[in-house]
Amino acid sequence: MKARVTVTLRNGVLDPQGQAIQHALGSLGFEGVENVRQGKVIEFDIDAASDDEARGTVKDMCEKLLANTVIETYSVEILH
Amino acid sequence: MKARVTVTLRNGVLDPQGQAIQHALGSLGFEGVENVRQGKVIEFDIDAASDDEARGTVKDMCEKLLANTVIETYSVEILH
């Protein structure tokens, strides 16, 4: 099955990439854009007997490698 | 309203970050993980009169700034 992990910075953590995008959008004439935040998305195929097993394994991956839980939060989706 | 843009590399475009993650997961003992691809997600608030208007504006942003459409594809979600 396919898993998608979305990792985003916690609220309150400065996001210079997001600020750069916001300024660039303003320079291009896009107005009314606020609170730009950039995160990352990681997609992969995983062998698992069930959705629940896959979800558990992927959460474990997030805690150990994919996210820095001090400054980032993550969400896990299992797709088919 | 809130917009979320997900930008991922096109199929066939080499993804060294994804490969690094795949190797690191293997080193940590996670098996059966394949085809790891890393992309980015950009979330922001946008002023617009309707969902359709917001979607059109955000697609324009993707074409002009957020995605390099030669090697990347993007998807747009409008949230509330």
Short mmCIF file of C-alpha atoms in Angstrom, two decimals:
data_model
loop_
_atom_site.label_atom_id
_atom_site.label_comp_id
_atom_site.label_asym_id
_atom_site.label_seq_id
_atom_site.Cartn_x
_atom_site.Cartn_y
_atom_site.Cartn_z
CA MET A 1 0.00 0.00 0.00
CA LYS A 2 0.97 3.62 -0.35
CA ALA A 3 1.71 5.96 2.56
CA ARG A 4 1.90 9.73 2.59
CA VAL A 5 3.51 11.64 5.46
CA THR A 6 3.09 15.40 5.72
CA VAL A 7 5.56 17.16 8.01
CA THR A 8 4.95 20.80 8.94
CA LEU A 9 6.57 23.20 11.35
CA ARG A 10 4.74 23.70 14.65
CA ASN A 11 2.89 26.95 15.13
CA GLY A 12 5.20 29.54 16.57
CA VAL A 13 8.33 28.11 14.93
CA LEU A 14 9.81 30.64 12.52
CA ASP A 15 9.51 29.62 8.86
CA PRO A 16 11.97 31.61 6.72
CA GLN A 17 11.12 29.60 3.59
CA GLY A 18 7.46 30.44 4.04
CA GLN A 19 8.31 34.12 4.52
CA ALA A 20 10.44 34.10 1.37
CA ILE A 21 7.55 32.60 -0.61
CA GLN A 22 5.13 35.18 0.82
CA HIS A 23 7.40 38.06 -0.21
CA ALA A 24 7.95 36.57 -3.67
CA LEU A 25 4.19 36.15 -4.20
CA GLY A 26 3.72 39.79 -3.18
CA SER A 27 6.40 40.89 -5.67
CA LEU A 28 4.57 38.99 -8.41
CA GLY A 29 1.37 40.91 -7.64
CA PHE A 30 -0.52 38.25 -5.69
CA GLU A 31 -2.25 40.06 -2.86
CA GLY A 32 -4.14 38.90 0.20
CA VAL A 33 -1.78 36.01 0.90
CA GLU A 34 -0.85 35.48 4.55
CA ASN A 35 0.63 32.96 6.96
CA VAL A 36 2.60 31.05 4.34
CA ARG A 37 4.15 27.89 5.80
CA GLN A 38 6.25 25.38 3.93
CA GLY A 39 6.49 21.74 4.91
CA LYS A 40 7.47 18.51 3.26
CA VAL A 41 5.59 15.52 2.00
CA ILE A 42 7.09 12.04 1.79
CA GLU A 43 5.35 9.30 -0.20
CA PHE A 44 6.33 5.65 -0.44
CA ASP A 45 5.13 2.10 -0.91
CA ILE A 46 5.09 -0.07 2.18
CA ASP A 47 4.45 -3.78 2.75
CA ALA A 48 1.95 -4.34 5.56
CA ALA A 49 -0.77 -6.81 6.38
CA SER A 50 -3.35 -4.13 7.23
CA ASP A 51 -3.93 -0.39 7.24
CA ASP A 52 -3.51 -0.30 11.01
CA GLU A 53 -0.18 -2.08 10.86
CA ALA A 54 1.02 0.27 8.12
CA ARG A 55 -0.11 3.31 10.08
CA GLY A 56 1.72 2.12 13.19
CA THR A 57 4.93 1.47 11.27
CA VAL A 58 4.79 4.84 9.53
CA LYS A 59 4.20 6.69 12.82
CA ASP A 60 7.27 4.91 14.18
CA MET A 61 9.24 6.10 11.11
CA CYS A 62 8.08 9.67 11.75
CA GLU A 63 9.17 9.59 15.39
CA LYS A 64 12.56 8.08 14.59
CA LEU A 65 13.52 9.75 11.30
CA LEU A 66 11.05 11.68 9.21
CA ALA A 67 10.04 14.45 11.62
CA ASN A 68 11.86 16.41 14.28
CA THR A 69 9.04 16.37 16.81
CA VAL A 70 10.56 19.23 18.82
CA ILE A 71 9.75 21.70 16.06
CA GLU A 72 7.59 19.72 13.61
CA THR A 73 4.29 17.88 13.59
CA TYR A 74 3.33 15.15 11.16
CA SER A 75 0.23 13.51 9.76
CA VAL A 76 0.02 10.06 8.21
CA GLU A 77 -2.31 8.96 5.39
CA ILE A 78 -2.56 5.39 4.14
CA LEU A 79 -3.71 5.23 0.51
CA HIS A 80 -4.50 2.30 -1.78
CA MET B 1 -9.84 30.68 3.07
CA LYS B 2 -6.93 28.29 3.37
CA ALA B 3 -5.05 26.80 0.43
CA ARG B 4 -2.69 23.84 0.36
CA VAL B 5 -0.35 23.21 -2.57
CA THR B 6 1.50 19.91 -2.85
CA VAL B 7 4.46 19.89 -5.23
CA THR B 8 6.06 16.57 -6.18
CA LEU B 9 8.70 15.53 -8.66
CA ARG B 10 7.42 14.03 -11.91
CA ASN B 11 7.78 10.30 -12.37
CA GLY B 12 11.15 9.53 -13.89
CA VAL B 13 12.89 12.52 -12.33
CA LEU B 14 15.65 11.35 -9.99
CA ASP B 15 14.93 12.06 -6.32
CA PRO B 16 18.16 11.90 -4.27
CA GLN B 17 16.38 13.07 -1.10
CA GLY B 18 13.88 10.25 -1.45
CA GLN B 19 16.70 7.76 -1.98
CA ALA B 20 18.51 9.03 1.11
CA ILE B 21 15.35 8.59 3.19
CA GLN B 22 14.85 5.08 1.80
CA HIS B 23 18.40 4.07 2.75
CA ALA B 24 18.08 5.62 6.19
CA LEU B 25 14.81 3.77 6.84
CA GLY B 26 16.52 0.52 5.80
CA SER B 27 19.39 1.23 8.20
CA LEU B 28 16.88 1.72 11.01
CA GLY B 29 15.38 -1.70 10.33
CA PHE B 30 12.24 -0.66 8.44
CA GLU B 31 11.82 -3.18 5.64
CA GLY B 32 9.51 -3.36 2.64
CA VAL B 33 9.73 0.37 1.90
CA GLU B 34 10.07 1.32 -1.77
CA ASN B 35 9.72 4.20 -4.19
CA VAL B 36 10.29 6.92 -1.60
CA ARG B 37 9.66 10.37 -3.08
CA GLN B 38 9.94 13.68 -1.25
CA GLY B 39 7.98 16.74 -2.20
CA LYS B 40 6.94 19.96 -0.56
CA VAL B 41 3.70 21.29 0.78
CA ILE B 42 2.88 25.00 0.99
CA GLU B 43 -0.07 26.22 3.05
CA PHE B 44 -1.39 29.75 3.29
CA ASP B 45 -4.43 31.95 3.82
CA ILE B 46 -5.81 33.67 0.75
CA ASP B 47 -8.50 36.28 0.23
CA ALA B 48 -10.93 35.27 -2.49
CA ALA B 49 -14.63 35.67 -3.23
CA SER B 50 -15.16 31.99 -4.04
CA ASP B 51 -13.47 28.60 -4.05
CA ASP B 52 -13.16 28.73 -7.82
CA GLU B 53 -11.50 32.13 -7.76
CA ALA B 54 -9.08 30.95 -5.07
CA ARG B 55 -8.26 27.79 -7.02
CA GLY B 56 -7.56 29.80 -10.18
CA THR B 57 -5.29 32.22 -8.34
CA VAL B 58 -3.39 29.44 -6.61
CA LYS B 59 -2.87 27.56 -9.89
CA ASP B 60 -1.46 30.77 -11.33
CA MET B 61 0.93 30.99 -8.33
CA CYS B 62 2.05 27.41 -8.98
CA GLU B 63 2.77 28.06 -12.64
CA LYS B 64 4.66 31.28 -11.91
CA LEU B 65 6.51 30.52 -8.68
CA LEU B 66 5.68 27.52 -6.53
CA ALA B 67 6.42 24.68 -8.95
CA ASN B 68 8.96 24.11 -11.68
CA THR B 69 6.57 22.47 -14.11
CA VAL B 70 9.40 21.02 -16.20
CA ILE B 71 10.27 18.55 -13.44
CA GLU B 72 7.44 18.94 -10.92
CA THR B 73 3.69 18.51 -10.78
CA TYR B 74 1.38 20.19 -8.30
CA SER B 75 -2.05 19.74 -6.78
CA VAL B 76 -4.19 22.43 -5.20
CA GLU B 77 -6.65 21.98 -2.33
CA ILE B 78 -8.89 24.74 -1.04
CA LEU B 79 -9.81 24.23 2.63
CA HIS B 80 -12.10 26.15 4.95
#
